[in-house]
Amino acid sequence: MNQEHVPDIVLSVNNVKKRIGKRLIIKGISFDVRAGEIFGFLGPNGSGKTTTIRMLVDLIKPTEGTIRICGHDVHKEHNEALQHVGCIVENPELYPYLSGWENLEHFARMLPGVTDERIREVVEIVGMDQRIHDRVKTYSLGMRRRLGIAQALLNRPKSLILDEPTNGLDPQGIKELREFIRRLAETGLSLFISSHLLSEIQQMCDRVAIISRGEVIKVGEVSALMDESASTVVWKAEPVEKVLESLRSRAEVEIIDTLTDTEEEAGAGGELRIPQILTRLNPEAIPSVSRQLVEAGVQLYGIEIKHPTLEDLFLELTEGERIG
């Protein structure tokens, strides 16, 4: 019987801590990034994202714990580990008065075995064939970002680390970059994306680690994390007292709020005020709860399901910590 293929672990972070003075900045974080997946690293400013990235590429040393890239300890086997990783932190450093091709030639000289053929390959990968011989100063921010990624791909890394890759891009640029990152993952490359943009992580990533105050508080597939978070169900019904009494009798129903000032059109004759009761519960319970409400003599006008987002989960896990 064939076992399901499990992708190789490219990046492994195990119980990593970082102390600066007497302050513990990173508090024992752990996660793995697999080949061919887009892994999101989500957290607000000051949560420890940048410190973690600096440790991933051996710019600073962990106080405790290990970081391995393709099985090599980043600190003890620096060269062996970092030959498998490409990294762009913030905006890539480029020479504006050189062409895109000349920039890549310059960086290729610092890497063993990178030929003109490889430069042509990465130019094609990032889709810059038409503009690669133009000066970088004429490039848009999105093109500069792509050229930076081309630079990071020159040595054929197994993992690519991108810090806030959509920062400053317009909506079209974000869409193009998101599609481009997905194509890279389909080649087997693992991508580690640090971001504070909840919606982008939700649309772009396969799995996510949520970091808050130096601790990774949740790791998992984005879809699975959404399923774990209960949906908000809005009951449009009256009288309110009877609705609340019936809902409170159900252990699986959490009442969040009651809104009684919502106005809805009741045909051409005027307006009808319908109270709304906001609850949190699994949508599978809606049929039995609604049946109970009707049997209790409640006038049920409508039911609205508001599915949770990554933002809802983040706020729930971090008790409302600001992000952005």
PDB file of C-alpha atoms in Angstrom:
ATOM      1  CA  MET A   1       0.000   0.000   0.000  1.00  0.00           C
ATOM      2  CA  ASN A   2       1.454   3.346  -1.071  1.00  0.00           C
ATOM      3  CA  GLN A   3       1.824   5.931   1.638  1.00  0.00           C
ATOM      4  CA  GLU A   4       0.832   9.481   0.847  1.00  0.00           C
ATOM      5  CA  HIS A   5       3.904  11.503  -0.087  1.00  0.00           C
ATOM      6  CA  VAL A   6       4.852  14.038   2.579  1.00  0.00           C
ATOM      7  CA  PRO A   7       6.887  16.988   1.212  1.00  0.00           C
ATOM      8  CA  ASP A   8      10.408  17.380   2.559  1.00  0.00           C
ATOM      9  CA  ILE A   9      10.960  19.878   5.358  1.00  0.00           C
ATOM     10  CA  VAL A  10      13.136  22.646   3.927  1.00  0.00           C
ATOM     11  CA  LEU A  11      13.188  25.042   6.900  1.00  0.00           C
ATOM     12  CA  SER A  12      12.924  23.864  10.493  1.00  0.00           C
ATOM     13  CA  VAL A  13      12.755  26.157  13.543  1.00  0.00           C
ATOM     14  CA  ASN A  14      12.924  24.346  16.880  1.00  0.00           C
ATOM     15  CA  ASN A  15      12.378  26.068  20.250  1.00  0.00           C
ATOM     16  CA  VAL A  16      14.219  29.224  19.203  1.00  0.00           C
ATOM     17  CA  LYS A  17      14.670  31.944  21.810  1.00  0.00           C
ATOM     18  CA  LYS A  18      16.374  35.325  21.616  1.00  0.00           C
ATOM     19  CA  ARG A  19      17.317  37.352  24.661  1.00  0.00           C
ATOM     20  CA  ILE A  20      18.540  40.936  24.432  1.00  0.00           C
ATOM     21  CA  GLY A  21      19.866  42.044  27.790  1.00  0.00           C
ATOM     22  CA  LYS A  22      17.410  40.797  30.367  1.00  0.00           C
ATOM     23  CA  ARG A  23      14.488  40.845  27.957  1.00  0.00           C
ATOM     24  CA  LEU A  24      13.327  37.671  26.187  1.00  0.00           C
ATOM     25  CA  ILE A  25      12.339  38.905  22.718  1.00  0.00           C
ATOM     26  CA  ILE A  26      11.585  35.517  21.109  1.00  0.00           C
ATOM     27  CA  LYS A  27      10.069  32.980  23.494  1.00  0.00           C
ATOM     28  CA  GLY A  28      10.701  29.484  22.194  1.00  0.00           C
ATOM     29  CA  ILE A  29       9.104  29.438  18.738  1.00  0.00           C
ATOM     30  CA  SER A  30       8.863  26.304  16.572  1.00  0.00           C
ATOM     31  CA  PHE A  31       7.541  25.581  13.059  1.00  0.00           C
ATOM     32  CA  ASP A  32       8.499  23.760   9.844  1.00  0.00           C
ATOM     33  CA  VAL A  33       8.238  24.890   6.222  1.00  0.00           C
ATOM     34  CA  ARG A  34       7.825  22.197   3.564  1.00  0.00           C
ATOM     35  CA  ALA A  35       8.922  22.030  -0.046  1.00  0.00           C
ATOM     36  CA  GLY A  36       6.440  23.576  -2.468  1.00  0.00           C
ATOM     37  CA  GLU A  37       4.347  25.400   0.116  1.00  0.00           C
ATOM     38  CA  ILE A  38       3.710  29.082   0.749  1.00  0.00           C
ATOM     39  CA  PHE A  39       4.105  29.625   4.470  1.00  0.00           C
ATOM     40  CA  GLY A  40       2.830  32.846   6.021  1.00  0.00           C
ATOM     41  CA  PHE A  41       4.426  34.455   9.075  1.00  0.00           C
ATOM     42  CA  LEU A  42       1.822  36.818  10.462  1.00  0.00           C
ATOM     43  CA  GLY A  43       2.116  39.308  13.290  1.00  0.00           C
ATOM     44  CA  PRO A  44       1.896  43.000  14.207  1.00  0.00           C
ATOM     45  CA  ASN A  45       4.841  45.363  14.474  1.00  0.00           C
ATOM     46  CA  GLY A  46       6.932  44.472  17.509  1.00  0.00           C
ATOM     47  CA  SER A  47       5.770  40.849  17.561  1.00  0.00           C
ATOM     48  CA  GLY A  48       9.191  39.436  16.622  1.00  0.00           C
ATOM     49  CA  LYS A  49       8.878  38.869  12.859  1.00  0.00           C
ATOM     50  CA  THR A  50      11.986  40.798  11.836  1.00  0.00           C
ATOM     51  CA  THR A  51      14.113  39.358  14.652  1.00  0.00           C
ATOM     52  CA  THR A  52      13.067  35.863  13.567  1.00  0.00           C
ATOM     53  CA  ILE A  53      13.946  36.504   9.914  1.00  0.00           C
ATOM     54  CA  ARG A  54      17.378  37.809  10.914  1.00  0.00           C
ATOM     55  CA  MET A  55      17.974  34.591  12.841  1.00  0.00           C
ATOM     56  CA  LEU A  56      16.764  32.478   9.889  1.00  0.00           C
ATOM     57  CA  VAL A  57      19.584  33.843   7.710  1.00  0.00           C
ATOM     58  CA  ASP A  58      22.186  33.987  10.501  1.00  0.00           C
ATOM     59  CA  LEU A  59      22.393  37.756  10.778  1.00  0.00           C
ATOM     60  CA  ILE A  60      21.896  37.334  14.519  1.00  0.00           C
ATOM     61  CA  LYS A  61      22.411  34.251  16.679  1.00  0.00           C
ATOM     62  CA  PRO A  62      19.596  32.623  18.701  1.00  0.00           C
ATOM     63  CA  THR A  63      20.101  32.494  22.462  1.00  0.00           C
ATOM     64  CA  GLU A  64      18.656  28.978  22.453  1.00  0.00           C
ATOM     65  CA  GLY A  65      17.216  26.512  19.926  1.00  0.00           C
ATOM     66  CA  THR A  66      18.141  25.481  16.391  1.00  0.00           C
ATOM     67  CA  ILE A  67      17.342  26.616  12.863  1.00  0.00           C
ATOM     68  CA  ARG A  68      17.991  24.175  10.017  1.00  0.00           C
ATOM     69  CA  ILE A  69      17.770  24.708   6.274  1.00  0.00           C
ATOM     70  CA  CYS A  70      17.793  21.466   4.257  1.00  0.00           C
ATOM     71  CA  GLY A  71      19.114  19.700   7.366  1.00  0.00           C
ATOM     72  CA  HIS A  72      22.029  22.104   7.945  1.00  0.00           C
ATOM     73  CA  ASP A  73      22.301  24.146  11.146  1.00  0.00           C
ATOM     74  CA  VAL A  74      22.208  27.801  10.048  1.00  0.00           C
ATOM     75  CA  HIS A  75      24.712  28.942  12.665  1.00  0.00           C
ATOM     76  CA  LYS A  76      27.075  25.954  12.835  1.00  0.00           C
ATOM     77  CA  GLU A  77      26.984  25.165   9.088  1.00  0.00           C
ATOM     78  CA  HIS A  78      26.503  28.695   7.776  1.00  0.00           C
ATOM     79  CA  ASN A  79      27.679  28.224   4.171  1.00  0.00           C
ATOM     80  CA  GLU A  80      26.025  24.832   3.659  1.00  0.00           C
ATOM     81  CA  ALA A  81      22.700  26.096   5.001  1.00  0.00           C
ATOM     82  CA  LEU A  82      22.559  29.497   3.301  1.00  0.00           C
ATOM     83  CA  GLN A  83      23.400  28.141  -0.140  1.00  0.00           C
ATOM     84  CA  HIS A  84      19.855  26.726  -0.111  1.00  0.00           C
ATOM     85  CA  VAL A  85      18.055  29.976   0.732  1.00  0.00           C
ATOM     86  CA  GLY A  86      17.307  33.267  -0.985  1.00  0.00           C
ATOM     87  CA  CYS A  87      16.113  36.238   1.051  1.00  0.00           C
ATOM     88  CA  ILE A  88      14.698  39.694   0.385  1.00  0.00           C
ATOM     89  CA  VAL A  89      14.175  41.890   3.421  1.00  0.00           C
ATOM     90  CA  GLU A  90      12.164  45.037   2.605  1.00  0.00           C
ATOM     91  CA  ASN A  91      13.181  46.519  -0.782  1.00  0.00           C
ATOM     92  CA  PRO A  92      16.025  44.789  -2.642  1.00  0.00           C
ATOM     93  CA  GLU A  93      19.291  46.717  -2.967  1.00  0.00           C
ATOM     94  CA  LEU A  94      19.760  47.443  -6.676  1.00  0.00           C
ATOM     95  CA  TYR A  95      21.966  49.736  -8.777  1.00  0.00           C
ATOM     96  CA  PRO A  96      19.518  52.177 -10.453  1.00  0.00           C
ATOM     97  CA  TYR A  97      21.888  53.333 -13.241  1.00  0.00           C
ATOM     98  CA  LEU A  98      22.625  49.783 -14.374  1.00  0.00           C
ATOM     99  CA  SER A  99      20.208  47.687 -16.400  1.00  0.00           C
ATOM    100  CA  GLY A 100      18.357  44.801 -14.820  1.00  0.00           C
ATOM    101  CA  TRP A 101      20.658  42.381 -16.652  1.00  0.00           C
ATOM    102  CA  GLU A 102      23.794  44.209 -15.463  1.00  0.00           C
ATOM    103  CA  ASN A 103      22.507  44.054 -11.879  1.00  0.00           C
ATOM    104  CA  LEU A 104      22.050  40.307 -12.160  1.00  0.00           C
ATOM    105  CA  GLU A 105      25.502  39.911 -13.723  1.00  0.00           C
ATOM    106  CA  HIS A 106      26.993  41.838 -10.814  1.00  0.00           C
ATOM    107  CA  PHE A 107      25.362  39.615  -8.189  1.00  0.00           C
ATOM    108  CA  ALA A 108      26.114  36.460 -10.197  1.00  0.00           C
ATOM    109  CA  ARG A 109      29.870  37.164  -9.885  1.00  0.00           C
ATOM    110  CA  MET A 110      29.542  36.690  -6.117  1.00  0.00           C
ATOM    111  CA  LEU A 111      28.047  33.202  -6.505  1.00  0.00           C
ATOM    112  CA  PRO A 112      29.853  30.083  -7.725  1.00  0.00           C
ATOM    113  CA  GLY A 113      28.669  28.481 -10.945  1.00  0.00           C
ATOM    114  CA  VAL A 114      26.064  31.076 -12.010  1.00  0.00           C
ATOM    115  CA  THR A 115      26.249  31.364 -15.808  1.00  0.00           C
ATOM    116  CA  ASP A 116      24.601  33.682 -18.337  1.00  0.00           C
ATOM    117  CA  GLU A 117      22.254  30.791 -19.079  1.00  0.00           C
ATOM    118  CA  ARG A 118      21.091  30.800 -15.443  1.00  0.00           C
ATOM    119  CA  ILE A 119      20.584  34.566 -15.589  1.00  0.00           C
ATOM    120  CA  ARG A 120      18.379  34.096 -18.659  1.00  0.00           C
ATOM    121  CA  GLU A 121      16.443  31.379 -16.794  1.00  0.00           C
ATOM    122  CA  VAL A 122      15.637  33.598 -13.788  1.00  0.00           C
ATOM    123  CA  VAL A 123      14.707  36.507 -16.067  1.00  0.00           C
ATOM    124  CA  GLU A 124      12.184  34.226 -17.770  1.00  0.00           C
ATOM    125  CA  ILE A 125      10.927  32.913 -14.397  1.00  0.00           C
ATOM    126  CA  VAL A 126      10.109  36.435 -13.164  1.00  0.00           C
ATOM    127  CA  GLY A 127       8.674  37.475 -16.552  1.00  0.00           C
ATOM    128  CA  MET A 128      11.018  40.386 -17.277  1.00  0.00           C
ATOM    129  CA  ASP A 129      12.236  39.395 -20.747  1.00  0.00           C
ATOM    130  CA  GLN A 130      10.999  42.622 -22.354  1.00  0.00           C
ATOM    131  CA  ARG A 131      12.545  45.077 -19.873  1.00  0.00           C
ATOM    132  CA  ILE A 132      15.641  43.344 -18.524  1.00  0.00           C
ATOM    133  CA  HIS A 133      18.060  45.549 -20.542  1.00  0.00           C
ATOM    134  CA  ASP A 134      16.428  48.818 -19.424  1.00  0.00           C
ATOM    135  CA  ARG A 135      17.917  50.805 -16.574  1.00  0.00           C
ATOM    136  CA  VAL A 136      16.526  49.909 -13.164  1.00  0.00           C
ATOM    137  CA  LYS A 137      15.689  53.574 -12.451  1.00  0.00           C
ATOM    138  CA  THR A 138      12.919  53.264 -15.080  1.00  0.00           C
ATOM    139  CA  TYR A 139      11.324  50.267 -13.343  1.00  0.00           C
ATOM    140  CA  SER A 140       8.118  50.367 -11.335  1.00  0.00           C
ATOM    141  CA  LEU A 141       8.204  49.173  -7.718  1.00  0.00           C
ATOM    142  CA  GLY A 142       6.651  45.880  -8.798  1.00  0.00           C
ATOM    143  CA  MET A 143       9.373  45.338 -11.420  1.00  0.00           C
ATOM    144  CA  ARG A 144      12.098  46.139  -8.893  1.00  0.00           C
ATOM    145  CA  ARG A 145      10.533  43.602  -6.551  1.00  0.00           C
ATOM    146  CA  ARG A 146      10.612  40.998  -9.338  1.00  0.00           C
ATOM    147  CA  LEU A 147      14.223  41.781 -10.180  1.00  0.00           C
ATOM    148  CA  GLY A 148      15.082  41.336  -6.495  1.00  0.00           C
ATOM    149  CA  ILE A 149      13.419  37.930  -6.553  1.00  0.00           C
ATOM    150  CA  ALA A 150      15.373  37.049  -9.719  1.00  0.00           C
ATOM    151  CA  GLN A 151      18.559  37.962  -7.851  1.00  0.00           C
ATOM    152  CA  ALA A 152      17.548  35.727  -4.926  1.00  0.00           C
ATOM    153  CA  LEU A 153      16.881  32.819  -7.321  1.00  0.00           C
ATOM    154  CA  LEU A 154      20.288  32.928  -9.039  1.00  0.00           C
ATOM    155  CA  ASN A 155      21.852  30.184  -6.888  1.00  0.00           C
ATOM    156  CA  ARG A 156      18.843  27.840  -7.227  1.00  0.00           C
ATOM    157  CA  PRO A 157      17.669  28.020  -3.588  1.00  0.00           C
ATOM    158  CA  LYS A 158      15.265  25.498  -2.067  1.00  0.00           C
ATOM    159  CA  SER A 159      13.616  28.208   0.048  1.00  0.00           C
ATOM    160  CA  LEU A 160      12.814  31.865  -0.577  1.00  0.00           C
ATOM    161  CA  ILE A 161      12.215  34.264   2.332  1.00  0.00           C
ATOM    162  CA  LEU A 162      10.233  37.404   1.508  1.00  0.00           C
ATOM    163  CA  ASP A 163       9.638  40.156   4.064  1.00  0.00           C
ATOM    164  CA  GLU A 164       6.447  42.149   3.371  1.00  0.00           C
ATOM    165  CA  PRO A 165       6.594  41.478  -0.409  1.00  0.00           C
ATOM    166  CA  THR A 166       3.403  43.413  -1.275  1.00  0.00           C
ATOM    167  CA  ASN A 167       4.317  46.609   0.601  1.00  0.00           C
ATOM    168  CA  GLY A 168       3.804  49.672  -1.586  1.00  0.00           C
ATOM    169  CA  LEU A 169       2.346  47.772  -4.549  1.00  0.00           C
ATOM    170  CA  ASP A 170      -0.918  48.844  -6.177  1.00  0.00           C
ATOM    171  CA  PRO A 171      -3.799  46.311  -6.364  1.00  0.00           C
ATOM    172  CA  GLN A 172      -2.757  45.075  -9.819  1.00  0.00           C
ATOM    173  CA  GLY A 173       0.851  44.668  -8.669  1.00  0.00           C
ATOM    174  CA  ILE A 174      -0.300  42.711  -5.614  1.00  0.00           C
ATOM    175  CA  LYS A 175      -2.426  40.412  -7.784  1.00  0.00           C
ATOM    176  CA  GLU A 176       0.445  39.774 -10.200  1.00  0.00           C
ATOM    177  CA  LEU A 177       2.906  39.107  -7.377  1.00  0.00           C
ATOM    178  CA  ARG A 178       0.454  36.723  -5.698  1.00  0.00           C
ATOM    179  CA  GLU A 179       0.070  34.716  -8.932  1.00  0.00           C
ATOM    180  CA  PHE A 180       3.827  34.751  -9.478  1.00  0.00           C
ATOM    181  CA  ILE A 181       4.518  33.445  -5.950  1.00  0.00           C
ATOM    182  CA  ARG A 182       2.042  30.606  -6.531  1.00  0.00           C
ATOM    183  CA  ARG A 183       3.856  29.633  -9.744  1.00  0.00           C
ATOM    184  CA  LEU A 184       7.171  29.548  -7.868  1.00  0.00           C
ATOM    185  CA  ALA A 185       5.674  27.208  -5.261  1.00  0.00           C
ATOM    186  CA  GLU A 186       4.452  24.893  -8.024  1.00  0.00           C
ATOM    187  CA  THR A 187       8.093  24.340  -9.042  1.00  0.00           C
ATOM    188  CA  GLY A 188       8.797  22.848  -5.586  1.00  0.00           C
ATOM    189  CA  LEU A 189      10.302  25.991  -4.054  1.00  0.00           C
ATOM    190  CA  SER A 190       9.225  26.731  -0.490  1.00  0.00           C
ATOM    191  CA  LEU A 191       8.279  30.347   0.231  1.00  0.00           C
ATOM    192  CA  PHE A 192       8.338  31.941   3.677  1.00  0.00           C
ATOM    193  CA  ILE A 193       6.360  35.182   3.599  1.00  0.00           C
ATOM    194  CA  SER A 194       6.366  37.604   6.502  1.00  0.00           C
ATOM    195  CA  SER A 195       3.432  40.003   6.463  1.00  0.00           C
ATOM    196  CA  HIS A 196       1.048  42.105   8.517  1.00  0.00           C
ATOM    197  CA  LEU A 197      -1.605  41.986   5.757  1.00  0.00           C
ATOM    198  CA  LEU A 198      -4.209  39.505   6.950  1.00  0.00           C
ATOM    199  CA  SER A 199      -6.134  39.398   3.685  1.00  0.00           C
ATOM    200  CA  GLU A 200      -2.995  38.752   1.640  1.00  0.00           C
ATOM    201  CA  ILE A 201      -1.879  35.896   3.888  1.00  0.00           C
ATOM    202  CA  GLN A 202      -5.363  34.392   3.667  1.00  0.00           C
ATOM    203  CA  GLN A 203      -5.386  34.544  -0.141  1.00  0.00           C
ATOM    204  CA  MET A 204      -1.741  33.653  -0.767  1.00  0.00           C
ATOM    205  CA  CYS A 205      -0.591  31.107   1.812  1.00  0.00           C
ATOM    206  CA  ASP A 206      -1.123  27.387   2.352  1.00  0.00           C
ATOM    207  CA  ARG A 207      -0.169  27.470   6.030  1.00  0.00           C
ATOM    208  CA  VAL A 208       0.460  30.221   8.534  1.00  0.00           C
ATOM    209  CA  ALA A 209       2.228  30.791  11.836  1.00  0.00           C
ATOM    210  CA  ILE A 210       0.707  33.568  13.931  1.00  0.00           C
ATOM    211  CA  ILE A 211       3.241  35.315  16.168  1.00  0.00           C
ATOM    212  CA  SER A 212       2.340  37.650  19.024  1.00  0.00           C
ATOM    213  CA  ARG A 213       4.685  39.184  21.603  1.00  0.00           C
ATOM    214  CA  GLY A 214       7.514  36.842  20.650  1.00  0.00           C
ATOM    215  CA  GLU A 215       5.431  33.651  20.786  1.00  0.00           C
ATOM    216  CA  VAL A 216       3.997  31.553  17.963  1.00  0.00           C
ATOM    217  CA  ILE A 217       0.449  31.052  19.182  1.00  0.00           C
ATOM    218  CA  LYS A 218      -0.948  29.074  16.252  1.00  0.00           C
ATOM    219  CA  VAL A 219       0.418  27.124  13.284  1.00  0.00           C
ATOM    220  CA  GLY A 220      -1.728  25.397  10.698  1.00  0.00           C
ATOM    221  CA  GLU A 221      -3.341  25.328   7.290  1.00  0.00           C
ATOM    222  CA  VAL A 222      -5.222  28.551   6.644  1.00  0.00           C
ATOM    223  CA  SER A 223      -8.407  26.697   5.699  1.00  0.00           C
ATOM    224  CA  ALA A 224      -8.241  24.484   8.795  1.00  0.00           C
ATOM    225  CA  LEU A 225      -7.702  27.466  11.077  1.00  0.00           C
ATOM    226  CA  MET A 226     -10.757  29.117   9.562  1.00  0.00           C
ATOM    227  CA  ASP A 227     -12.806  25.980  10.207  1.00  0.00           C
ATOM    228  CA  GLU A 228     -11.709  25.993  13.858  1.00  0.00           C
ATOM    229  CA  SER A 229     -13.027  29.490  14.362  1.00  0.00           C
ATOM    230  CA  ALA A 230     -16.795  29.481  14.928  1.00  0.00           C
ATOM    231  CA  SER A 231     -18.982  31.438  12.517  1.00  0.00           C
ATOM    232  CA  THR A 232     -21.051  34.441  13.508  1.00  0.00           C
ATOM    233  CA  VAL A 233     -24.762  33.806  12.926  1.00  0.00           C
ATOM    234  CA  VAL A 234     -27.157  36.756  12.878  1.00  0.00           C
ATOM    235  CA  TRP A 235     -30.754  35.985  13.833  1.00  0.00           C
ATOM    236  CA  LYS A 236     -33.342  38.506  12.602  1.00  0.00           C
ATOM    237  CA  ALA A 237     -36.235  37.742  14.916  1.00  0.00           C
ATOM    238  CA  GLU A 238     -38.619  39.066  17.565  1.00  0.00           C
ATOM    239  CA  PRO A 239     -39.660  39.438  20.301  1.00  0.00           C
ATOM    240  CA  VAL A 240     -36.117  39.889  21.581  1.00  0.00           C
ATOM    241  CA  GLU A 241     -36.802  38.600  25.106  1.00  0.00           C
ATOM    242  CA  LYS A 242     -38.195  35.304  23.811  1.00  0.00           C
ATOM    243  CA  VAL A 243     -35.356  34.940  21.264  1.00  0.00           C
ATOM    244  CA  LEU A 244     -32.701  35.488  23.942  1.00  0.00           C
ATOM    245  CA  GLU A 245     -34.401  33.081  26.346  1.00  0.00           C
ATOM    246  CA  SER A 246     -34.443  30.334  23.726  1.00  0.00           C
ATOM    247  CA  LEU A 247     -30.854  30.932  22.584  1.00  0.00           C
ATOM    248  CA  ARG A 248     -29.525  30.977  26.155  1.00  0.00           C
ATOM    249  CA  SER A 249     -30.930  27.505  26.692  1.00  0.00           C
ATOM    250  CA  ARG A 250     -28.515  26.151  24.098  1.00  0.00           C
ATOM    251  CA  ALA A 251     -25.017  25.423  25.437  1.00  0.00           C
ATOM    252  CA  GLU A 252     -23.453  25.602  21.978  1.00  0.00           C
ATOM    253  CA  VAL A 253     -24.734  29.146  21.333  1.00  0.00           C
ATOM    254  CA  GLU A 254     -22.716  32.167  22.483  1.00  0.00           C
ATOM    255  CA  ILE A 255     -24.631  35.455  22.355  1.00  0.00           C
ATOM    256  CA  ILE A 256     -22.344  38.270  21.195  1.00  0.00           C
ATOM    257  CA  ASP A 257     -24.638  41.289  20.855  1.00  0.00           C
ATOM    258  CA  THR A 258     -28.204  42.439  20.323  1.00  0.00           C
ATOM    259  CA  LEU A 259     -29.016  45.156  17.783  1.00  0.00           C
ATOM    260  CA  THR A 260     -32.488  46.632  17.861  1.00  0.00           C
ATOM    261  CA  ASP A 261     -32.068  49.754  15.704  1.00  0.00           C
ATOM    262  CA  THR A 262     -31.660  48.126  12.304  1.00  0.00           C
ATOM    263  CA  GLU A 263     -34.196  49.388   9.745  1.00  0.00           C
ATOM    264  CA  GLU A 264     -35.308  47.350   6.766  1.00  0.00           C
ATOM    265  CA  GLU A 265     -37.755  48.201   4.020  1.00  0.00           C
ATOM    266  CA  ALA A 266     -41.149  46.536   4.390  1.00  0.00           C
ATOM    267  CA  GLY A 267     -42.372  47.083   0.871  1.00  0.00           C
ATOM    268  CA  ALA A 268     -43.556  50.493  -0.290  1.00  0.00           C
ATOM    269  CA  GLY A 269     -45.615  51.003   2.836  1.00  0.00           C
ATOM    270  CA  GLY A 270     -42.803  52.066   5.139  1.00  0.00           C
ATOM    271  CA  GLU A 271     -40.101  50.657   7.385  1.00  0.00           C
ATOM    272  CA  LEU A 272     -40.010  47.685   9.716  1.00  0.00           C
ATOM    273  CA  ARG A 273     -37.566  47.553  12.609  1.00  0.00           C
ATOM    274  CA  ILE A 274     -36.264  43.994  12.978  1.00  0.00           C
ATOM    275  CA  PRO A 275     -34.021  43.188  15.944  1.00  0.00           C
ATOM    276  CA  GLN A 276     -30.800  41.328  15.216  1.00  0.00           C
ATOM    277  CA  ILE A 277     -29.149  38.958  17.670  1.00  0.00           C
ATOM    278  CA  LEU A 278     -25.512  38.152  16.930  1.00  0.00           C
ATOM    279  CA  THR A 279     -24.340  34.717  18.063  1.00  0.00           C
ATOM    280  CA  ARG A 280     -21.304  32.506  17.647  1.00  0.00           C
ATOM    281  CA  LEU A 281     -21.931  28.847  16.833  1.00  0.00           C
ATOM    282  CA  ASN A 282     -21.208  26.100  14.340  1.00  0.00           C
ATOM    283  CA  PRO A 283     -23.476  26.562  11.265  1.00  0.00           C
ATOM    284  CA  GLU A 284     -24.409  22.850  11.473  1.00  0.00           C
ATOM    285  CA  ALA A 285     -26.506  23.710  14.553  1.00  0.00           C
ATOM    286  CA  ILE A 286     -28.633  26.289  12.732  1.00  0.00           C
ATOM    287  CA  PRO A 287     -31.513  23.949  11.699  1.00  0.00           C
ATOM    288  CA  SER A 288     -32.166  22.691  15.231  1.00  0.00           C
ATOM    289  CA  VAL A 289     -31.772  26.155  16.792  1.00  0.00           C
ATOM    290  CA  SER A 290     -34.129  27.762  14.280  1.00  0.00           C
ATOM    291  CA  ARG A 291     -36.660  24.971  14.798  1.00  0.00           C
ATOM    292  CA  GLN A 292     -36.541  25.599  18.546  1.00  0.00           C
ATOM    293  CA  LEU A 293     -37.061  29.337  18.023  1.00  0.00           C
ATOM    294  CA  VAL A 294     -40.144  28.752  15.872  1.00  0.00           C
ATOM    295  CA  GLU A 295     -41.573  26.254  18.372  1.00  0.00           C
ATOM    296  CA  ALA A 296     -41.056  28.875  21.105  1.00  0.00           C
ATOM    297  CA  GLY A 297     -43.331  31.274  19.205  1.00  0.00           C
ATOM    298  CA  VAL A 298     -40.578  33.494  17.799  1.00  0.00           C
ATOM    299  CA  GLN A 299     -41.155  35.407  14.544  1.00  0.00           C
ATOM    300  CA  LEU A 300     -38.048  34.463  12.520  1.00  0.00           C
ATOM    301  CA  TYR A 301     -37.462  36.860   9.610  1.00  0.00           C
ATOM    302  CA  GLY A 302     -34.005  35.755   8.491  1.00  0.00           C
ATOM    303  CA  ILE A 303     -30.703  34.054   9.306  1.00  0.00           C
ATOM    304  CA  GLU A 304     -27.337  35.365   8.091  1.00  0.00           C
ATOM    305  CA  ILE A 305     -24.087  33.417   8.390  1.00  0.00           C
ATOM    306  CA  LYS A 306     -20.891  35.471   8.562  1.00  0.00           C
ATOM    307  CA  HIS A 307     -17.983  33.114   7.976  1.00  0.00           C
ATOM    308  CA  PRO A 308     -14.815  33.843   9.979  1.00  0.00           C
ATOM    309  CA  THR A 309     -11.795  35.449   8.372  1.00  0.00           C
ATOM    310  CA  LEU A 310      -8.137  35.243   9.294  1.00  0.00           C
ATOM    311  CA  GLU A 311      -8.586  38.672  10.868  1.00  0.00           C
ATOM    312  CA  ASP A 312     -11.326  37.316  13.151  1.00  0.00           C
ATOM    313  CA  LEU A 313      -9.078  34.437  14.188  1.00  0.00           C
ATOM    314  CA  PHE A 314      -6.118  36.728  14.755  1.00  0.00           C
ATOM    315  CA  LEU A 315      -8.105  39.078  16.976  1.00  0.00           C
ATOM    316  CA  GLU A 316      -9.530  36.118  18.879  1.00  0.00           C
ATOM    317  CA  LEU A 317      -6.105  34.567  19.467  1.00  0.00           C
ATOM    318  CA  THR A 318      -4.318  37.791  20.372  1.00  0.00           C
ATOM    319  CA  GLU A 319      -7.186  39.327  22.358  1.00  0.00           C
ATOM    320  CA  GLY A 320      -7.481  42.238  19.966  1.00  0.00           C
ATOM    321  CA  GLU A 321      -3.794  43.134  19.551  1.00  0.00           C
ATOM    322  CA  ARG A 322      -3.378  45.674  16.772  1.00  0.00           C
ATOM    323  CA  ILE A 323      -1.782  44.578  13.530  1.00  0.00           C
ATOM    324  CA  GLY A 324      -0.374  46.780  10.815  1.00  0.00           C
TER     325      GLY A 324
END
